Coordinates of C-alpha atoms and ligand atoms in Angstrom, one line a residue:
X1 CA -27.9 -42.4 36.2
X2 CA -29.9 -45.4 37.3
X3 CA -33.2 -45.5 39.2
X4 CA -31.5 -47.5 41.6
X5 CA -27.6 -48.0 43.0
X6 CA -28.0 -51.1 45.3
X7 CA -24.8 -51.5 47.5
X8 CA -24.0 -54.9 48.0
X9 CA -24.7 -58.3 46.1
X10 CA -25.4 -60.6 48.6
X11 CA -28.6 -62.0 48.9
X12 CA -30.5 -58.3 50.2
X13 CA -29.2 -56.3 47.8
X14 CA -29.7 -59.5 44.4
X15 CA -33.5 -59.6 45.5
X16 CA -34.5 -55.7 45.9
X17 CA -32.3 -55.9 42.4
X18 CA -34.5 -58.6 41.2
X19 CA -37.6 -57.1 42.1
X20 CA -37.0 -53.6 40.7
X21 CA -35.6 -54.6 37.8
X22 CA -38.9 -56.8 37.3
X23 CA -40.9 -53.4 37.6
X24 CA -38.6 -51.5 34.6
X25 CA -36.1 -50.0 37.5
X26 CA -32.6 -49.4 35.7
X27 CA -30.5 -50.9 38.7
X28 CA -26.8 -51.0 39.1
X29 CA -25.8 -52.9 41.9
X30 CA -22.0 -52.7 43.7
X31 CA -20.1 -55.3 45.3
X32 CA -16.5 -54.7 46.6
X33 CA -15.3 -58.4 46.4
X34 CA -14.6 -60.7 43.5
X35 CA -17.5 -63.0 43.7
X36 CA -21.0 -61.8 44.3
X37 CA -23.6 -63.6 46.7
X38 CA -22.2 -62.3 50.3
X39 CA -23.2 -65.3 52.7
X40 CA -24.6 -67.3 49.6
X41 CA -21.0 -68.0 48.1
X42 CA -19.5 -71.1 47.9
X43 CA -16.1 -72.2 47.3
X44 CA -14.1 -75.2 45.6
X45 CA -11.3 -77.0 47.3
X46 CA -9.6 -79.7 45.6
X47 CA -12.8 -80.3 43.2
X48 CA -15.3 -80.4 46.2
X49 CA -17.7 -77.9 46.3
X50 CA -18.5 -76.3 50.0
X51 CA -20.9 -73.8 51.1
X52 CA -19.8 -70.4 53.2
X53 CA -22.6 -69.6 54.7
X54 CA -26.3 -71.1 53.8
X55 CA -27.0 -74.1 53.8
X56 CA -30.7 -75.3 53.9
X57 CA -34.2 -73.0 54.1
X58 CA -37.2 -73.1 55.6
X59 CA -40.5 -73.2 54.4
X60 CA -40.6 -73.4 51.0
X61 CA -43.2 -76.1 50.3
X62 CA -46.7 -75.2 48.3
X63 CA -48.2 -72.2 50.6
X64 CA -45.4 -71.7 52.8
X65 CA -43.5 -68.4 53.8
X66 CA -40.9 -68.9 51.9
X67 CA -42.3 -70.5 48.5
X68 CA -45.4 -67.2 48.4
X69 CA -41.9 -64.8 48.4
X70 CA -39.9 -67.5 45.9
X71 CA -43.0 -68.1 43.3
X72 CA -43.1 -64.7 42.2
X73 CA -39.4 -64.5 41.5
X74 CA -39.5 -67.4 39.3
X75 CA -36.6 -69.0 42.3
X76 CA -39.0 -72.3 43.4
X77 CA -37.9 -73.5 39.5
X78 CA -34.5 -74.1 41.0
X79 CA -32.9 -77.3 41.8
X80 CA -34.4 -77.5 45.6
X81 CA -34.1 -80.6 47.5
X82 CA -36.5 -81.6 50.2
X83 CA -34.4 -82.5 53.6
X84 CA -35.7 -84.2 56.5
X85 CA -36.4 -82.3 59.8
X86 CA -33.0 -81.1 61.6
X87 CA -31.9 -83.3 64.3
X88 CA -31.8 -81.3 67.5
X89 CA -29.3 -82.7 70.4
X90 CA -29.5 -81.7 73.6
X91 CA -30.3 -77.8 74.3
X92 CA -32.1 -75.4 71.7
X93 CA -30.9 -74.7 68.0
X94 CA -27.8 -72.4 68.3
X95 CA -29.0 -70.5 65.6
X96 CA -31.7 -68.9 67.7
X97 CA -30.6 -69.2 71.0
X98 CA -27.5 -66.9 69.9
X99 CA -28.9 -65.0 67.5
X100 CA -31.8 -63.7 68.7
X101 CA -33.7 -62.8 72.1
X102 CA -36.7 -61.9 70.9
X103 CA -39.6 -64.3 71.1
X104 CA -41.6 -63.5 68.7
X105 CA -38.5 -63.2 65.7
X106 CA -37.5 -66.8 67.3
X107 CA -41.3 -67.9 66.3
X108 CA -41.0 -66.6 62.9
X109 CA -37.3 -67.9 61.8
X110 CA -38.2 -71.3 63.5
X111 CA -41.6 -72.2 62.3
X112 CA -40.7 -72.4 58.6
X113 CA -38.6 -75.0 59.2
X114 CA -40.3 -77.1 61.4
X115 CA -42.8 -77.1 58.0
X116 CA -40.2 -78.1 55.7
X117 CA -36.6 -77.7 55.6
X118 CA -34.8 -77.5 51.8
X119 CA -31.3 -77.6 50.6
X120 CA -30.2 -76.5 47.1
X121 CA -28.5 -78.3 44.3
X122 CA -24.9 -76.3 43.7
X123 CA -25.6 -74.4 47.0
X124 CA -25.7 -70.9 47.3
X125 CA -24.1 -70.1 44.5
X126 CA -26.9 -71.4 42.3
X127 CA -29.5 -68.7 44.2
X128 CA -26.7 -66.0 43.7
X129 CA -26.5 -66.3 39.9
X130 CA -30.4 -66.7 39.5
X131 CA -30.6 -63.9 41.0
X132 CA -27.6 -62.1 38.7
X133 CA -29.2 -63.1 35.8
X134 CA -29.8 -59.8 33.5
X135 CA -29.0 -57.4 36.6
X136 CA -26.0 -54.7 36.3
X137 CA -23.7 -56.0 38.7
X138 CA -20.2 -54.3 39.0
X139 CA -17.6 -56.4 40.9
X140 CA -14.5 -55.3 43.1
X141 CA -16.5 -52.2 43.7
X142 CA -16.1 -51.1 47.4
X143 CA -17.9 -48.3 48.3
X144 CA -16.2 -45.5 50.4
X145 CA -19.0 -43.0 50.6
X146 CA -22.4 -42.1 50.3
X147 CA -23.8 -38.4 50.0
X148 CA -26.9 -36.5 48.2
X149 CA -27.8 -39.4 45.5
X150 CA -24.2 -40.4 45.1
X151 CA -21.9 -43.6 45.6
X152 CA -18.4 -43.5 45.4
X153 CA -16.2 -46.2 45.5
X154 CA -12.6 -46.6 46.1
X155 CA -11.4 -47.1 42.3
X156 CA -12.9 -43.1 42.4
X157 CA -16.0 -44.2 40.2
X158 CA -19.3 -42.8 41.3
X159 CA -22.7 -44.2 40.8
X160 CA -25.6 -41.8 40.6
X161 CA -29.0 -43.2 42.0
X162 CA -33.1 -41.6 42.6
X163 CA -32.7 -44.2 45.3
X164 CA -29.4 -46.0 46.9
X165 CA -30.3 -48.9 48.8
X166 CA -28.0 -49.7 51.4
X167 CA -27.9 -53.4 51.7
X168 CA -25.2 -54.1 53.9
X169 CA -24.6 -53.7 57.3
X170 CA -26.5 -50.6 58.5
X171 CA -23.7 -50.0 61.3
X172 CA -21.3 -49.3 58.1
X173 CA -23.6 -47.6 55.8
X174 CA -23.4 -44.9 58.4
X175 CA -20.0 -44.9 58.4
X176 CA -19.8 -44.3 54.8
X177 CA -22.7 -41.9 54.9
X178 CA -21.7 -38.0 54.7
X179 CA -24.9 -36.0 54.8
X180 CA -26.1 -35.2 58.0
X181 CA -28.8 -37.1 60.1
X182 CA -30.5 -36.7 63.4
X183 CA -27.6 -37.4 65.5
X184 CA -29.9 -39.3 67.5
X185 CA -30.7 -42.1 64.5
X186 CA -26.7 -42.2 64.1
X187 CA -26.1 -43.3 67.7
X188 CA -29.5 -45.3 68.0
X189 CA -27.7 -47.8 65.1
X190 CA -24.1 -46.8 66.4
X191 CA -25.7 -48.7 69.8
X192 CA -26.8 -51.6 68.8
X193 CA -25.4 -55.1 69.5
X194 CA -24.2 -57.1 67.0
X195 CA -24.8 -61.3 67.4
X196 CA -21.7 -63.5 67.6
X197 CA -18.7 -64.2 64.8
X198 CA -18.9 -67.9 63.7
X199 CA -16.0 -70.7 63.4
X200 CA -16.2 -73.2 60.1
X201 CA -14.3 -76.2 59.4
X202 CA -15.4 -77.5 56.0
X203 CA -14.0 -81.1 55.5
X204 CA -13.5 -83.0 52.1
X205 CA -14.1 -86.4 53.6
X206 CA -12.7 -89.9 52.6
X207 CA -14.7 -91.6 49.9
X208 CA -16.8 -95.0 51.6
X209 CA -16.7 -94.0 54.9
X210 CA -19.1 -91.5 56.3
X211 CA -22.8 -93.1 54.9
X212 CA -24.7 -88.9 53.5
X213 CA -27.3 -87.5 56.2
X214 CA -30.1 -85.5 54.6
X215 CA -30.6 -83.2 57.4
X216 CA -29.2 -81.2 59.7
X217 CA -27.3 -81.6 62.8
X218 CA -27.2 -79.5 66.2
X219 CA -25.4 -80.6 69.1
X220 CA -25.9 -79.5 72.4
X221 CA -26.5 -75.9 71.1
X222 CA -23.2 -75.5 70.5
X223 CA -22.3 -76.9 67.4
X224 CA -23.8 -77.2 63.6
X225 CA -23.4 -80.5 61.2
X226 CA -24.0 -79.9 57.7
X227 CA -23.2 -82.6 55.2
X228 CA -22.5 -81.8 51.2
X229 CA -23.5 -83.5 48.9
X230 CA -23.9 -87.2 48.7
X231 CA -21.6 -89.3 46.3
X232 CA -23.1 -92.2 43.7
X233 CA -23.0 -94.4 46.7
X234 CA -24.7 -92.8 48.8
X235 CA -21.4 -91.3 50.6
X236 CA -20.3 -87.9 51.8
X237 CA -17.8 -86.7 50.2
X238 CA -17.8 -83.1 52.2
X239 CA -19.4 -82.0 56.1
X240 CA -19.1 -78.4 57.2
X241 CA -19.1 -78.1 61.4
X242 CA -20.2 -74.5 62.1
X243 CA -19.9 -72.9 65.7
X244 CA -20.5 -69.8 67.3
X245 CA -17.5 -67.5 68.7
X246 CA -17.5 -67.8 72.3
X247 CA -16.8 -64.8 75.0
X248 CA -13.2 -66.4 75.5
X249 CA -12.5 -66.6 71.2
X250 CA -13.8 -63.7 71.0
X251 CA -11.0 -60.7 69.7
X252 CA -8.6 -63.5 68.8
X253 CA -6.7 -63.0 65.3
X254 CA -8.5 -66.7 64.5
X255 CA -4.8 -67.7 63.5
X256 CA -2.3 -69.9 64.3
X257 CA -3.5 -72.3 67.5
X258 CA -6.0 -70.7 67.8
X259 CA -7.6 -71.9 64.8
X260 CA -6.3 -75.6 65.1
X261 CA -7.6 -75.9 69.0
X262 CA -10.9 -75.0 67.8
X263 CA -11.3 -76.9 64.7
X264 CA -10.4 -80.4 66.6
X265 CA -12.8 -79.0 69.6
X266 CA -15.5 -78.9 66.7
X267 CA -14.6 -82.5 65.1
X268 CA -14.3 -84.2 68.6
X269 CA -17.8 -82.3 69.3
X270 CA -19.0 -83.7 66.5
X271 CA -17.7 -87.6 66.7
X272 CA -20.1 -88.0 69.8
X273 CA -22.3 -88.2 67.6
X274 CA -21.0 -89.8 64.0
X275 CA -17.8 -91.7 65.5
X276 CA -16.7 -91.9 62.6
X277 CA -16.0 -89.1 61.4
X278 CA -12.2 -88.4 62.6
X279 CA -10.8 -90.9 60.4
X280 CA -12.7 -90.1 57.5
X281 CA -11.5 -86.4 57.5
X282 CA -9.2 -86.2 54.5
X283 CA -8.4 -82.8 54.9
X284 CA -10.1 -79.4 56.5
X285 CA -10.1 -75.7 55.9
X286 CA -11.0 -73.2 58.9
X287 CA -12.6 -70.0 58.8
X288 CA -13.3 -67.7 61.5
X289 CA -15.0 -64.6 62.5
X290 CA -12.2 -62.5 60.8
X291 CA -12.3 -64.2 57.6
X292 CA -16.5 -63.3 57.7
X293 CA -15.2 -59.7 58.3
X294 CA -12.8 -59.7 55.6
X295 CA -15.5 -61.0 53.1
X296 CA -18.5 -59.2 53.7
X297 CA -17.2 -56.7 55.6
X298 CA -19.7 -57.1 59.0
X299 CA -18.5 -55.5 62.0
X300 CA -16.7 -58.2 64.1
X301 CA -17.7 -60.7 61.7
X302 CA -20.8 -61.2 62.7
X303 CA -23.1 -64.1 61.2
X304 CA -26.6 -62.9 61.5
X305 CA -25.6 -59.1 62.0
X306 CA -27.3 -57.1 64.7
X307 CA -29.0 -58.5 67.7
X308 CA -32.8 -58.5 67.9
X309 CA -34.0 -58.4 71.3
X310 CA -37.3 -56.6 71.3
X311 CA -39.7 -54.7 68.8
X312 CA -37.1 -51.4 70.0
X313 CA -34.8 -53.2 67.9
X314 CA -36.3 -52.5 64.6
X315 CA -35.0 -50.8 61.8
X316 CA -37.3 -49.6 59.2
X317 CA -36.2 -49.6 55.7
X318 CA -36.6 -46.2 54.8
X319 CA -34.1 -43.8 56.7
X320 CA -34.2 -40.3 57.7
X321 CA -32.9 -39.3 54.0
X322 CA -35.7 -39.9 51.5
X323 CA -33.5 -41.4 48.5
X324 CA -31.5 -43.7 51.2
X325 CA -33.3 -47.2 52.1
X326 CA -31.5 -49.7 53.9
X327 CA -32.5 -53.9 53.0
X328 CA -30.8 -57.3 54.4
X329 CA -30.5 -59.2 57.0
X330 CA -30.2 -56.5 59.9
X331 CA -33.4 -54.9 59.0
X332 CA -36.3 -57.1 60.4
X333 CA -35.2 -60.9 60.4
X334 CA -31.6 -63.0 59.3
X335 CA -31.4 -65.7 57.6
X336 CA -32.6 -66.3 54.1
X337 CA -36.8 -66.2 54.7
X338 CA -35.7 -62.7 57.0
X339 CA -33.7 -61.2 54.3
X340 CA -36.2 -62.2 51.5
X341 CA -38.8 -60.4 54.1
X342 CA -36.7 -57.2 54.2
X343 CA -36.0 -57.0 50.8
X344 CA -40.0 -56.8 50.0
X345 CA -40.3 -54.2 52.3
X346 CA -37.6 -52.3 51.3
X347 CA -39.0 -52.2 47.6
X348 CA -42.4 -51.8 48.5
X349 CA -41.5 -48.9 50.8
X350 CA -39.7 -47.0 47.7
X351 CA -43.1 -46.5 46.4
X352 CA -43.6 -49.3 43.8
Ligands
FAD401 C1 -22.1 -69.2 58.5 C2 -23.5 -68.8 58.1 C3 -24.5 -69.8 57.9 C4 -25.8 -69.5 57.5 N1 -26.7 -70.5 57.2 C5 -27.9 -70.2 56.9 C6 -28.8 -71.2 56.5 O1 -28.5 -72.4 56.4 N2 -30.1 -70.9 56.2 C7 -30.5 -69.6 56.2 O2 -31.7 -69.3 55.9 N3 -29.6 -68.6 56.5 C8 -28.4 -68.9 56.8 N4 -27.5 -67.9 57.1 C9 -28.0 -66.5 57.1 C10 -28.1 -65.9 55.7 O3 -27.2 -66.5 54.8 C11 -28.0 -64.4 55.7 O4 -28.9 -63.9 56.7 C12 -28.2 -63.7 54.4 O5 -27.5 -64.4 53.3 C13 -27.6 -62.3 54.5 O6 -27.7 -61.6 53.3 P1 -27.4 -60.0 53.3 O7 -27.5 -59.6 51.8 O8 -28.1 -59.3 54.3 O9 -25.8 -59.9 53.7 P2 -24.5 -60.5 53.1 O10 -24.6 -61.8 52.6 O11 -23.4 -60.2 54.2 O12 -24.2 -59.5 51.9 C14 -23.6 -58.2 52.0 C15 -22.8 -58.0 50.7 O13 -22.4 -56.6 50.7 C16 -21.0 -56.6 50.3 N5 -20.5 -55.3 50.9 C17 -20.2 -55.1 52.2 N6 -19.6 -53.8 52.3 C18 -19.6 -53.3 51.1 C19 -19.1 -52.1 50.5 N7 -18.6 -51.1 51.3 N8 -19.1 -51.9 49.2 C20 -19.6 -52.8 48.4 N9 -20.1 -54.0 48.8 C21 -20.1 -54.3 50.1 C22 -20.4 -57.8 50.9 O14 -19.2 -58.2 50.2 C23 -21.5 -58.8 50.6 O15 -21.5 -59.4 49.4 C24 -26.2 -68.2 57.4 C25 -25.2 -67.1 57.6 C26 -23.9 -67.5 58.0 C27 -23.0 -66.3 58.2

């Protein structure tokens, strides 16, 4: 039995692992795919290296939000590299504009990174195994259930825990869940909107061509420019072009034309503003809202999970079972800083 079975290894469920495990906690922690990380994961395509789902922080210079959480955790040691401010074209950041409604989470995501903005050497995947580093992490273990202590997944093992943290979406933690609750908590979370799916092309770019950008892009607050890393040169050698799922994409198997129409709609987007970079596409990969569900199993694939438009939106850590606690990025803020947040108040509300 371990003190703790944490469900999930993306980055929610790594850091409450991290921080018990930092206080003596025997923690086991389950992840039903291959890979841990969750949004943190990167992948390799003909030897270049592209990012899922992060790809720069916030705040993480001396004092800041993000560096007070990092410090502790030994993370600031890490290969970070300091970006220049994102370049905002015409309209807000879609990040906030579609992800949240709620001023005062809008305040606390964007502030950070008008302080300082940070991207990491090797990605996500770098903060992922940092984090993995001396935790008991089971792979390909999905969980199926959840009742009185105990976790089973669908191999038929079962984990028993003094706490089970939840750290995936809170919309399928109930789902899985099989002891009773207030109905009235079950349909509060049942309720609640989820943000919108997101579209990637990642693009392995020619070499010479497309001079490196160290910052971010957002274009008319539609779509999201991300370079890779820089060659010897001073070249990319990889972009990633992110976009939200529109009303009239959304429910669409993301297959076929589908996909194709809106990868070019994203690369024409973005050649207003590097012209160049049509030609210099060697080759692209596509991912859509369904692929997101697939991986990390969030309702409708949904990027930033559930939709925060006012304090009534809240979800506390601690549920209405006292061994169940629920952690990551629906439970206060998204995005890494948010997730960090929640995962502090998740530990600290088991009583540390
Ligand atoms: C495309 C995209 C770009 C982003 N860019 C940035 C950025 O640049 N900067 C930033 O700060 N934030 C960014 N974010 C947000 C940030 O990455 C997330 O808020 C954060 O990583 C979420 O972590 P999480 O642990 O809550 O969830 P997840 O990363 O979704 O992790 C959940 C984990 O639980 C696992 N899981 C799910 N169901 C089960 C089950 N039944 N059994 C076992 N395991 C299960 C999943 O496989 C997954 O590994 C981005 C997100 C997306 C989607």
């Amino acid at each position: 039995m371990s003190d703790a079975v944490i469900i999930g290894a993306g980055l929610g469920g790594l850091l409450c692992g991290r921080i018990l495990s930092r206080k003596g906690w025997r923690v086991t922690v389950l992840e039903q795919g291959g890979q841990i990380g969750g949004a943190l994961q990167t992948f390799v395509r003909d030897g270049i290296r592209f990012d899922t789902g992060f790809h720069s922080v916030g705040g993480l210079g001396p004092g800041e939000p993000l560096e007070r959480i990092f410090r502790p955790l030994a993370l600031t040691d890490l290969p970070w590299v300091p970006m220049e401010p994102d370049e905002i074209i015409g309209g807000t950041d879609p990040f906030l504009r579609l992800s949240t409604g709620w001023e005062e989470e809008r305040a606390h995501v964007l502030e950070p990174y008008r302080q300082s903005v940070w991207r990491l050497k090797g990605g996500g995947k770098t903060l992922a195994d940092a984090l993995s580093r001396d935790l008991d992490i089971l792979v390909r273990k999905r969980v199926t259930d959840i009742e009185d202590h105990v976790v089973a997944c669908a191999d038929g093992s079962f984990y028993r825990g003094e706490a089970v943290i939840a750290a995936i979406h809170p919309q399928v933690t109930l789902q899985l869940l099989r002891d009773p609750v207030r109905p009235a908590y079950r349909k509060r979370i049942a309720r609640m909107e989820n943000g919108p799916g997101i579209f990637t092309v990642n693009a392995k770019l020619r070499s010479g061509i497309l001079p490196y950008i160290n910052h971010s892009i957002f274009l008319d607050g539609k779509v999201m420019i991300h370079f890779g890393e820089a060659d010897d040169a001073g070249f990319a050698r990889s972009l990633d072009l992110l976009a939200f799922e529109t009303p009239g994409q959304a429910g669409g198997d993301g297959c076929g034309s589908n996909r194709t129409s809106v990868a070019r709609s994203l690369i024409q987007a973005a050649a207003r503003r590097l012209p160049g970079l049509p030609d210099a596409i060697e080759k692209y990969w596509v991912s859509t809202p369904q692929t997101w569900e697939r991986f990390t199993g969030t309702p409708g694939g949904t990027a930033y999970g559930l939709r925060k438009y006012d304090t009534q939106d809240y979800i506390a850590p601690q549920t209405p079972l006292p061994w169940l606690y629920l952690t990551g990025q629906n439970i206060g803020l998204h995005g890494v800083l948010g997730t960090a947040v929640s995962a502090l108040n998740t530990c600290n509300s088991i009583a540390l």
